[in-house]
């Protein structure tokens, strides 16, 4: 059996056998072509079957086109079908030859048998040869008027095909108008449905350059048309029902009665056997009631049962699609599904993609009432044979622990995982224990005693190792052998391949040093020396930074590296609520499966190398390109939980950002400000440092006396702003209303800035010095709100509008950017953030 | 059921006067606008459908629109890692792929535009169902032997990327299945065409699932209740989940235009149901009566979910103790609550953990087989009256392992004929006009779906 040919037209030379057989076929067909002997149809059928089976497995049989067409003069319907199939496949490549087929197809379009009429018409329209369109108009016109609905159905689709081959021919023949009258008057539901789908497509493609089409397109969404369809929705087949429901989603109801009328008409669709119909109905319900909060909640109650049935009764693939949608609903209204958690228990035989989604569901609906049962269930999966699922379920337990207040029982279970002595279980659990401790420091005693018993030799995964090292550094005073474990690890620095682990080792050695200096001194010295000689830029920079900070003042170093910890109350969520809302608007679409709104994967700028083109099939498919679209989903799942930026950068190969600071720290703002302070004051006082570095190097046994140039230079702003920009408040307001939010970002304000904020004017002045102008401000401590605007220097018409809310107690700022030029808003946000972060600096 | 839902909608009216709705509506209109723009650039549905066998090979390809999808997409698909490839929806650099796997055959659909994912998956499921119905099963050889029929079917099921008719009864009239009868006929009559000469009248009738006037000399209608029980028993022996999913399957051979009503003795046990399009919704809403004009031949009238059950008919008590590299296993199986009919075809299968190097298992009833992939199956059959079936033996762990950390899950299989375990009972089946020589038949059966006992 030959492999599928890469190109249809040029078979690869590696298929000699296929080629000789094709030649064979050719001569045999030629012999039969003119023959009218009895039984000739049978031999023809065998030959045709051979030709088509070659076509199917990818062997190029276009060379027998002429012979096939010659043989097609037959009354046998199976032969006809095979011939139609063949011709349809190769006509595009042989426009001259396909002219031959037109003749017999046109004749068949007038056949007595409606089935032959229909099939011939379908094949005729499927030829898709641009210079033959003139032959289509006639048969299509009579097809639309045919008294058999089967032929009409095919003719309607044929019109759409014609439109795609030659839009002008289709419009000139006035087919859209014919379709419209068919849509509103034909007695056959399938004809009506096909008209609807064809007209939707034709009019929306025409709308860009024809006002009439635009109007017609709007008229499809008018009340009479919508009700015309909804009232007779039961007459349509299931797929056409989906089409109508999609149309109904776009309808904007006039008042609440309208909404209830539609919901009453559609309620029984929720009971339909086809899941696609159910989901399309759910979308209509959800969208209709968006503005009515109470009703919206009732809709959730109403749709819950049908959706749960669909999850468990269909095939795994169906469950997967439904679960993706359920997940979206659950995140919006977790309490509604809270009592149905058992529906999301994993069965042994389910494919892992379903199990994974179910675990996410269980995490999302866990609350006070069901946590115990859910966690008990999840713990059973930890001993699952499927390792990926075992890991996921441990992570799920951790997520639940982080979102619950009563974690007592959960901590016990996590510690039991450690006792299982399975390397992957231990690894996952360590990462979780670390996160738990960050949120609930009060558990440190229980956890540390168990973690202390784990041998670092058994842990190989970088993430788990980092977690263990972090705990060793953080709780050095509670773990008696912490310095010695660290020292062991540091001595094996060369064998440690993960930069993440080395970074954590540096930080942990520092922390340990502050707590138990005499025991750690040697280890820290080795770590700093190894770190500064490290080939990895981040590790090198961090080691150097620690070295300099220690050089400058050990107490400052302690404040920088090991400040008093505040428990983390909320871990950063990976998706903003706005994105979630966008996905919700796109319910029942691929967006839901990929957990990101469609613009992220269908817009050109987000799609990267992926471009539409007619010859798309010929574009070589590169694996890198795909990474653009999909794997982030998994990453997003992995990352749901956490953390500081370091982990994400790590996943992308540690190459994207130049951020040197990746220690798991909570008050970044504080530290970074202190870092800058140090960077500024360090070189400014060379005399004193020189002195101190002398002893200092002695202490750690380092022979470094000259330090390389400071690595901390801020990157230059990418965007030039007009320093004398002007915008009057009215115009600002108007723009603010018109433009969509192109970017929302959270950033931190340094403490000096917060201090200076007692006089809000100072911030306004400061931002003005960065060419960002304030148009309005207000608010009282701790919440301040500012509206800024800025203009691009090169194009005064390109404005950036920004809303900035600063919370002085948390030292956080949230900025929302709206821009005329959406594409540059990220660059602007960077400029803005840089400006803001310098606020309060001398 | 009725009261509940009417109340729901009455509430809608009361709460409908929410203020500030207007502004919300306009916002939504804008958003819609954006959506529509996106669709305008798109519009098509599936671009192509592929069937592929387990060894990477395209068995069948069907291009659906003018936009040709190159076959290299399949090569890309096969090159993906298994963990990624198994997802039902996959984004390739050029297309979105939907796939389902049935009996080793992968059904792949490609699209480049936004479409409801479930619609594509449902459609592929229908294709698989129709094919296995037509070909009497699904496997590589069957598809390859009958690929002309498969093409014919696809031609009628989807046109220009949008699904048309997927109703098996209608398709059957357009394209005759390749069964023995038609082969015989073709030999006898010399007419080898497997396409029926007449066009399905159903496409033109107002009841799209039924041909206008089928004729039968004897009229027969059979109703089957088929239930599947899903259950999970956790490590503590506690029944954490036990649900029943059922179907009402019918086989109808009735002349003319029969109007049927089917009622249950105890419809209150039903939690949620899905109906064949032929079922009229209002009679069910008001009186829980299924009123319908049936399709001709076999079909699924409704599927339903039953409220949680308290008990499974069987109990399975597994025990594993492990110590210094060896495990002792014992599993007891018996009847927990007698359903009133014999429980048949009882099986117990489980996957031995990877760390088990060898197993020595035997039973006092039935047979035990261990396959090379470490799947162990214990076929019990019926529970004997004189003893409790027991599987026992030892597992040897790989060297270096003291105790077992990964435990197997036992999958239980059983079948009970003559009873629907949910307790659902059919009360009666009536015909509006009773045809001559009418036979009615009822049957019920329950089998294990996913019945997991964890250890």
Coordinates of N, CA and C in Angstrom, one line a residue, chain A residues 1 6 45 49 52-53 56-58 77-78 81-82 85 89 92 122 128 148 150 157 160-161 164 188 190 201 204-205 218 221 237-239 246 249-251 260 263-264 267-268 271-276 287 291-292 295 298 302 305-306 309-310 312-313 315 317-318 320 322 342-343 346-349 353 377 380-381 383 420 582 585-586 588-591 594 598 601 610 612 616-617 621-622 629-630 634, chain B residues 5 8-9 11-13 16-17 21 24 28 31-32 34-36 38-40 43-45 57 59-60 65-68 70-72 76 84 86-91 93-94 96 99-102 112 114 116-119 121-123 126 147-148 151-152 155-156 159-160 162-164 166 192-194 197 199 203 232 234-235 240-241 243 245 272-275 281 305 351 405-407 409 411 450 452 454:
Chain A
X1 N 0.8 -1.2 0.0 CA 0.0 0.0 0.0 C 0.9 1.2 0.0
X6 N 2.1 13.3 -1.0 CA 2.1 14.7 -0.4 C 1.4 15.6 -1.4
X45 N -17.8 -0.9 -13.6 CA -18.0 -0.6 -12.2 C -16.7 -1.1 -11.5
X49 N -14.3 1.4 -9.6 CA -14.0 1.2 -8.1 C -12.5 1.2 -7.9
X52 N -11.2 4.8 -8.0 CA -11.6 5.6 -6.8 C -10.8 5.1 -5.6
X53 N -10.6 3.8 -5.6 CA -9.8 3.3 -4.4 C -8.4 3.8 -4.5
X56 N -8.5 7.3 -3.3 CA -8.7 7.3 -1.8 C -7.4 7.2 -1.1
X57 N -6.6 6.3 -1.5 CA -5.4 6.1 -0.8 C -4.3 7.1 -1.2
X58 N -4.6 8.0 -2.1 CA -3.7 9.1 -2.4 C -2.9 9.0 -3.6
X77 N -26.7 4.1 -12.0 CA -26.6 5.3 -11.1 C -25.4 5.2 -10.2
X78 N -25.0 3.9 -9.9 CA -23.8 3.8 -9.1 C -22.6 4.2 -9.9
X81 N -22.6 7.9 -9.8 CA -22.1 8.5 -8.5 C -20.6 8.4 -8.5
X82 N -20.0 7.3 -8.9 CA -18.6 7.2 -8.8 C -17.9 8.2 -9.7
X85 N -18.0 11.6 -8.3 CA -17.0 11.7 -7.2 C -15.6 12.0 -7.8
X89 N -13.3 15.5 -7.8 CA -12.0 15.6 -7.1 C -10.9 16.2 -8.0
X92 N -10.8 20.6 -10.8 CA -10.0 21.8 -10.7 C -8.7 21.8 -11.4
X122 N -25.6 18.7 -8.0 CA -24.6 18.9 -6.9 C -23.2 18.7 -7.5
X128 N -16.3 23.5 -9.5 CA -15.6 24.7 -9.1 C -14.5 25.1 -10.1
X148 N -39.4 19.0 -6.9 CA -39.0 18.0 -5.8 C -38.1 18.8 -4.9
X150 N -35.9 17.7 -2.8 CA -34.5 17.2 -2.8 C -33.7 18.0 -3.7
X157 N -27.9 25.0 -2.0 CA -26.5 24.9 -1.6 C -25.6 25.2 -2.8
X160 N -24.8 28.8 -3.2 CA -23.7 29.3 -2.4 C -22.4 28.9 -3.0
X161 N -22.3 27.7 -3.5 CA -21.1 27.2 -4.2 C -20.7 28.2 -5.3
X164 N -19.2 31.4 -4.3 CA -17.8 31.3 -3.9 C -16.9 31.2 -5.2
X188 N -40.7 23.0 2.4 CA -39.8 22.0 2.9 C -38.8 22.7 3.9
X190 N -35.9 21.6 5.1 CA -34.5 21.6 4.7 C -34.1 22.6 3.7
X201 N -24.4 33.7 4.7 CA -23.1 33.8 4.2 C -22.9 34.8 3.1
X204 N -23.5 38.4 4.4 CA -22.4 39.0 5.2 C -21.1 39.2 4.4
X205 N -20.9 38.4 3.4 CA -19.7 38.7 2.6 C -20.0 39.9 1.7
X218 N -29.4 42.6 8.1 CA -30.0 43.0 9.3 C -31.4 42.4 9.4
X221 N -32.3 39.4 11.1 CA -32.4 39.4 12.6 C -33.7 40.2 13.1
X237 N -34.5 19.7 10.9 CA -33.7 18.6 11.5 C -32.7 19.2 12.5
X238 N -32.0 18.4 13.2 CA -31.2 18.9 14.4 C -30.2 19.9 14.0
X239 N -29.6 19.7 12.8 CA -28.4 20.6 12.4 C -29.0 21.9 12.0
X246 N -28.4 29.6 16.5 CA -27.3 30.5 16.4 C -27.8 31.9 15.9
X249 N -29.4 33.7 18.8 CA -28.5 34.3 19.8 C -28.2 35.8 19.4
X250 N -28.2 36.0 18.1 CA -27.8 37.4 17.6 C -29.0 38.3 17.7
X251 N -30.1 37.8 17.9 CA -31.3 38.7 17.9 C -31.3 39.5 19.2
X260 N -39.1 36.3 27.2 CA -39.8 35.1 27.8 C -40.5 34.3 26.7
X263 N -37.9 32.1 25.2 CA -37.5 31.0 26.1 C -38.6 30.0 26.2
X264 N -39.8 30.4 26.2 CA -40.9 29.5 26.2 C -40.9 28.6 24.9
X267 N -37.9 26.1 25.2 CA -37.5 25.3 26.4 C -37.4 23.8 26.1
X268 N -38.3 23.3 25.3 CA -38.2 21.8 25.0 C -36.9 21.5 24.2
X271 N -34.3 19.4 25.9 CA -34.5 18.0 26.0 C -34.1 17.2 24.8
X272 N -33.6 17.9 23.8 CA -33.3 17.3 22.5 C -32.2 16.2 22.6
X273 N -32.3 15.2 21.8 CA -31.3 14.1 21.9 C -30.0 14.5 21.4
X274 N -29.9 15.6 20.6 CA -28.6 16.0 20.1 C -28.0 17.1 21.0
X275 N -26.8 16.8 21.5 CA -26.1 17.7 22.4 C -25.8 19.0 21.8
X276 N -25.6 19.1 20.5 CA -25.3 20.4 19.9 C -26.5 21.3 20.0
X287 N -27.6 34.2 27.0 CA -27.4 35.5 26.4 C -28.6 36.4 26.5
X291 N -28.9 40.4 31.2 CA -29.2 41.7 31.9 C -30.1 41.5 33.1
X292 N -30.7 40.3 33.2 CA -31.6 40.1 34.3 C -31.0 39.1 35.3
X295 N -33.2 36.1 36.8 CA -33.6 35.2 35.8 C -32.4 34.4 35.3
X298 N -31.8 31.6 37.5 CA -32.8 30.5 37.3 C -32.5 29.7 36.1
X302 N -32.0 25.8 35.5 CA -32.8 25.0 34.5 C -31.9 24.2 33.6
X305 N -29.5 20.3 34.8 CA -29.8 18.9 34.7 C -29.5 18.4 33.3
X306 N -30.0 19.0 32.2 CA -29.6 18.5 30.9 C -28.1 18.4 30.6
X309 N -26.6 15.5 32.4 CA -26.9 14.2 31.7 C -26.0 14.0 30.5
X310 N -25.8 15.1 29.8 CA -25.0 15.0 28.6 C -23.6 14.6 28.9
X312 N -22.5 12.7 31.3 CA -22.3 11.3 31.7 C -22.8 10.3 30.6
X313 N -23.7 10.7 29.8 CA -24.3 9.7 28.9 C -23.7 9.6 27.5
X315 N -20.5 10.0 24.5 CA -19.2 9.4 24.3 C -18.2 10.4 25.0
X317 N -15.8 12.0 23.8 CA -15.5 13.2 23.1 C -16.6 14.3 23.4
X318 N -17.8 13.8 23.4 CA -18.9 14.7 23.7 C -18.8 15.2 25.2
X320 N -16.2 15.7 26.8 CA -15.1 16.7 26.8 C -15.6 18.0 26.4
X322 N -18.7 19.1 26.4 CA -19.7 19.6 27.4 C -19.0 20.1 28.7
X342 N -20.7 14.8 42.7 CA -20.4 13.4 42.3 C -20.5 13.2 40.9
X343 N -21.1 14.0 40.1 CA -21.1 13.9 38.7 C -19.7 14.0 38.1
X346 N -14.2 10.8 38.7 CA -13.6 10.2 37.5 C -13.8 8.7 37.6
X347 N -14.2 8.1 36.4 CA -14.4 6.7 36.3 C -13.0 6.2 35.7
X348 N -12.7 4.9 36.1 CA -11.4 4.4 35.8 C -11.2 4.4 34.3
X349 N -12.2 4.1 33.5 CA -11.9 3.9 32.0 C -12.0 5.2 31.2
X353 N -8.1 13.1 29.1 CA -8.6 14.5 28.8 C -9.9 14.8 29.5
X377 N -12.1 12.0 47.7 CA -12.1 11.4 46.3 C -10.7 11.6 45.6
X380 N -7.8 9.5 46.5 CA -7.8 8.2 45.9 C -7.2 8.2 44.5
X381 N -7.3 9.3 43.8 CA -6.7 9.3 42.5 C -5.2 9.4 42.6
X383 N -3.2 7.6 44.1 CA -2.7 6.3 43.9 C -3.0 5.7 42.6
X420 N 3.8 8.3 51.0 CA 3.6 7.3 50.0 C 4.9 6.9 49.3
X582 N -15.3 37.6 28.1 CA -15.3 37.5 26.6 C -15.5 36.0 26.2
X585 N -19.1 35.2 26.4 CA -19.9 35.7 25.3 C -19.8 34.8 24.1
X586 N -18.7 34.1 24.0 CA -18.5 33.1 22.9 C -18.8 31.7 23.3
X588 N -20.3 28.1 23.4 CA -20.6 27.2 22.3 C -19.7 27.5 21.1
X589 N -18.4 27.8 21.4 CA -17.5 28.0 20.3 C -16.2 27.4 20.8
X590 N -15.2 27.4 19.9 CA -13.9 26.9 20.2 C -13.2 27.6 21.3
X591 N -13.6 28.9 21.5 CA -13.0 29.7 22.5 C -13.1 29.0 23.9
X594 N -10.5 26.2 24.3 CA -9.2 26.7 24.5 C -9.0 27.7 25.7
X598 N -11.8 34.3 21.3 CA -11.4 34.0 19.9 C -10.3 34.9 19.4
X601 N -6.9 33.7 19.3 CA -6.3 32.7 18.4 C -6.8 32.8 17.0
X610 N 0.6 31.9 11.1 CA -0.5 31.2 10.5 C -1.3 32.2 9.7
X612 N -4.2 32.8 6.4 CA -5.1 32.3 5.5 C -4.6 32.4 4.1
X616 N -3.6 27.1 1.3 CA -3.1 26.9 2.6 C -2.5 25.5 2.8
X617 N -3.1 24.5 2.1 CA -2.6 23.2 2.3 C -1.2 23.0 1.9
X621 N 3.9 22.6 7.3 CA 3.4 22.7 8.7 C 4.5 22.6 9.6
X622 N 4.8 23.6 10.4 CA 6.0 23.5 11.3 C 5.5 23.3 12.7
X629 N -0.4 28.3 19.5 CA -1.9 28.3 19.7 C -2.2 27.4 20.9
X630 N -1.7 26.3 21.0 CA -2.3 25.3 21.9 C -1.6 25.2 23.3
X634 N -2.3 24.2 28.3 CA -1.8 23.4 29.3 C -1.0 24.2 30.4
Chain B
X5 N -41.6 24.0 35.8 CA -41.0 24.8 34.8 C -41.9 26.0 34.5
X8 N -41.0 28.6 36.9 CA -39.8 29.2 36.5 C -40.1 30.4 35.6
X9 N -41.0 30.1 34.6 CA -41.2 31.2 33.6 C -42.1 32.3 34.1
X11 N -41.8 33.4 37.1 CA -40.8 34.2 37.8 C -40.1 35.1 36.8
X12 N -39.8 34.6 35.6 CA -39.2 35.4 34.6 C -39.9 36.7 34.4
X13 N -41.2 36.5 34.3 CA -42.0 37.7 34.0 C -41.9 38.7 35.2
X16 N -38.6 40.3 35.3 CA -38.1 40.8 34.0 C -37.9 42.3 33.9
X17 N -38.5 43.0 34.9 CA -38.5 44.5 34.8 C -37.3 45.1 35.4
X21 N -31.6 47.9 31.9 CA -31.4 46.8 30.9 C -31.1 47.4 29.6
X24 N -27.4 47.8 28.9 CA -26.8 46.4 28.8 C -27.1 45.9 27.4
X28 N -24.5 44.7 24.4 CA -24.5 43.4 23.8 C -24.6 43.5 22.3
X31 N -21.3 44.0 20.9 CA -20.5 42.8 21.0 C -21.0 41.8 19.8
X32 N -22.2 41.8 19.7 CA -22.8 40.9 18.6 C -22.2 41.3 17.3
X34 N -19.5 42.6 16.6 CA -18.1 42.1 16.4 C -18.2 40.7 16.0
X35 N -19.0 39.9 16.7 CA -19.1 38.5 16.4 C -19.5 38.3 14.9
X36 N -20.4 39.1 14.5 CA -20.9 38.9 13.2 C -19.8 39.2 12.2
X38 N -16.8 38.7 12.5 CA -15.9 37.5 12.4 C -16.5 36.4 11.6
X39 N -17.8 36.2 11.8 CA -18.4 35.2 11.0 C -18.4 35.5 9.5
X40 N -18.5 36.8 9.2 CA -18.6 37.1 7.8 C -17.4 36.7 7.0
X43 N -17.9 31.5 7.8 CA -19.1 31.1 7.2 C -19.2 29.6 6.9
X44 N -18.1 29.1 6.4 CA -18.1 27.6 6.1 C -18.0 26.8 7.4
X45 N -18.4 25.6 7.3 CA -18.2 24.7 8.4 C -17.1 23.8 8.2
X57 N -2.7 5.8 8.3 CA -3.0 5.7 6.9 C -4.4 6.3 6.7
X59 N -7.8 6.2 5.2 CA -8.6 5.2 4.6 C -9.6 5.9 3.6
X60 N -10.0 7.1 3.9 CA -11.0 7.8 3.1 C -10.9 9.3 3.4
X65 N -15.7 21.5 0.8 CA -16.0 22.8 0.2 C -14.9 23.1 -0.8
X66 N -15.0 24.3 -1.5 CA -14.0 24.6 -2.5 C -12.7 24.8 -1.9
X67 N -12.6 25.0 -0.6 CA -11.4 25.2 0.1 C -10.7 23.9 0.3
X68 N -9.7 23.5 -0.4 CA -9.1 22.2 -0.4 C -8.2 22.1 0.8
X70 N -5.2 20.1 2.4 CA -4.2 19.1 1.9 C -4.1 18.0 2.9
X71 N -3.8 16.8 2.3 CA -3.7 15.7 3.2 C -2.5 15.7 4.2
X72 N -1.6 16.6 3.9 CA -0.5 16.7 4.9 C -0.9 17.0 6.3
X76 N 0.7 15.7 9.8 CA 0.9 16.5 11.0 C 0.3 15.9 12.2
X84 N -1.1 14.7 23.4 CA -1.7 15.8 22.8 C -2.8 15.4 21.7
X86 N -4.6 12.9 21.6 CA -5.9 12.2 22.1 C -7.0 13.2 22.3
X87 N -6.7 14.5 22.4 CA -7.7 15.5 22.6 C -8.7 15.5 21.5
X88 N -10.0 15.6 21.8 CA -11.0 15.7 20.7 C -10.9 16.9 19.8
X89 N -10.4 18.0 20.4 CA -10.3 19.2 19.5 C -8.8 19.6 19.6
X90 N -8.2 19.7 18.4 CA -6.8 20.1 18.3 C -6.6 21.2 17.4
X91 N -5.8 22.1 17.7 CA -5.4 23.2 16.8 C -4.1 22.9 16.1
X93 N -1.4 24.1 13.1 CA -1.0 25.5 12.6 C -2.0 26.0 11.6
X94 N -2.6 25.2 10.8 CA -3.5 25.7 9.8 C -4.9 25.5 10.0
X96 N -8.3 23.7 12.6 CA -8.8 23.0 13.8 C -9.2 21.6 13.4
X99 N -11.8 15.2 16.3 CA -11.6 13.8 16.1 C -12.4 13.0 17.1
X100 N -12.9 11.9 16.6 CA -13.4 10.8 17.5 C -12.8 9.5 17.1
X101 N -12.7 8.6 18.0 CA -12.1 7.3 17.7 C -13.1 6.3 18.0
X102 N -13.4 5.5 17.0 CA -14.4 4.4 17.2 C -13.8 3.1 16.7
X112 N -11.5 25.7 9.5 CA -10.6 26.8 9.7 C -11.3 27.9 10.4
X114 N -14.6 29.4 13.1 CA -15.2 29.2 14.4 C -16.5 28.3 14.1
X116 N -19.4 25.6 16.5 CA -19.6 25.0 17.8 C -18.9 23.6 17.9
X117 N -18.0 23.4 18.8 CA -17.2 22.2 18.8 C -18.1 21.0 19.0
X118 N -19.1 21.1 19.8 CA -20.0 19.9 20.0 C -20.7 19.5 18.7
X119 N -21.0 20.5 17.9 CA -21.7 20.2 16.7 C -20.8 19.3 15.8
X121 N -18.4 17.4 16.8 CA -18.2 16.1 17.5 C -19.4 15.2 17.3
X122 N -20.6 15.9 17.6 CA -21.8 15.1 17.4 C -22.0 14.6 16.0
X123 N -21.6 15.4 15.0 CA -21.7 15.0 13.7 C -20.8 13.8 13.4
X126 N -22.4 10.8 14.7 CA -23.4 10.3 13.9 C -22.9 9.5 12.7
X147 N -16.2 1.3 0.5 CA -15.9 2.7 0.5 C -16.8 3.5 -0.4
X148 N -17.4 2.8 -1.5 CA -18.3 3.6 -2.3 C -19.5 4.0 -1.6
X151 N -18.8 6.8 0.7 CA -18.8 8.1 0.0 C -20.3 8.5 -0.3
X152 N -21.1 7.6 -0.7 CA -22.5 7.9 -1.0 C -23.2 8.5 0.3
X155 N -22.0 11.9 1.2 CA -22.6 12.8 0.2 C -23.9 13.3 0.7
X156 N -24.7 12.4 1.2 CA -26.1 12.8 1.7 C -26.0 13.4 3.1
X159 N -23.2 18.5 3.1 CA -23.0 19.2 1.8 C -22.4 20.5 2.1
X160 N -21.4 20.9 1.4 CA -20.8 22.2 1.5 C -20.4 22.5 3.0
X162 N -21.9 21.7 5.7 CA -23.0 21.7 6.7 C -23.8 20.4 6.7
X163 N -24.0 19.9 7.9 CA -24.7 18.6 8.0 C -26.1 18.7 7.5
X164 N -26.5 17.6 6.7 CA -27.9 17.6 6.2 C -28.7 16.5 6.9
X166 N -29.0 13.1 8.9 CA -28.2 12.1 9.6 C -29.1 11.0 10.1
X192 N -27.8 -4.5 -10.1 CA -26.8 -4.5 -9.0 C -26.7 -3.2 -8.3
X193 N -27.6 -2.3 -8.7 CA -27.5 -1.0 -8.1 C -27.8 -1.1 -6.6
X194 N -27.0 -0.5 -5.8 CA -27.4 -0.5 -4.4 C -28.1 0.8 -4.0
X197 N -34.4 3.1 -6.2 CA -34.8 3.8 -7.4 C -35.7 5.0 -7.0
X199 N -36.9 8.2 -4.6 CA -36.4 9.1 -3.7 C -37.1 9.0 -2.4
X203 N -38.1 13.1 2.9 CA -37.5 14.4 2.7 C -38.6 15.5 2.4
X232 N -19.3 3.9 41.7 CA -18.0 4.0 42.3 C -18.0 3.6 43.7
X234 N -15.6 3.4 46.9 CA -14.2 3.9 47.2 C -13.4 3.0 48.1
X235 N -12.3 3.5 48.4 CA -11.3 2.6 49.1 C -11.9 2.1 50.5
X240 N -19.9 5.7 46.7 CA -19.9 7.2 46.6 C -20.8 7.7 45.5
X241 N -21.0 6.8 44.5 CA -21.7 7.3 43.3 C -22.4 6.1 42.7
X243 N -25.4 5.6 39.7 CA -26.4 6.3 38.8 C -26.8 5.3 37.7
X245 N -28.3 5.2 33.8 CA -28.6 5.9 32.6 C -29.4 4.9 31.7
X272 N -33.8 13.3 34.5 CA -33.7 14.1 33.3 C -33.8 13.3 32.1
X273 N -34.3 13.8 31.0 CA -34.4 12.9 29.8 C -34.2 13.7 28.5
X274 N -33.8 13.0 27.5 CA -33.6 13.6 26.2 C -34.5 12.8 25.2
X275 N -35.2 13.5 24.3 CA -36.1 12.8 23.4 C -35.7 12.8 22.0
X281 N -43.6 17.5 23.0 CA -43.1 17.9 24.3 C -44.3 18.2 25.3
X305 N -31.9 9.8 32.7 CA -31.0 9.6 33.9 C -31.9 9.5 35.1
X351 N -6.4 -3.9 36.2 CA -5.0 -3.8 35.7 C -4.0 -4.0 36.9
X405 N 2.2 0.7 46.4 CA 1.7 2.0 46.6 C 0.7 2.4 45.6
X406 N 0.6 1.7 44.5 CA -0.4 2.0 43.5 C -1.4 0.8 43.5
X407 N -2.6 1.1 43.7 CA -3.6 0.0 43.8 C -4.4 -0.1 42.6
X409 N -7.9 -0.7 40.3 CA -9.3 -0.5 40.4 C -10.0 -1.6 39.7
X411 N -12.9 -3.3 37.8 CA -14.1 -3.0 36.9 C -15.1 -4.1 36.9
X450 N -20.1 1.8 33.9 CA -18.8 1.9 34.5 C -19.0 1.6 36.0
X452 N -16.9 0.8 39.1 CA -15.5 0.8 39.6 C -15.5 0.5 41.1
X454 N -12.7 0.6 43.9 CA -11.3 1.0 44.1 C -10.8 0.3 45.4

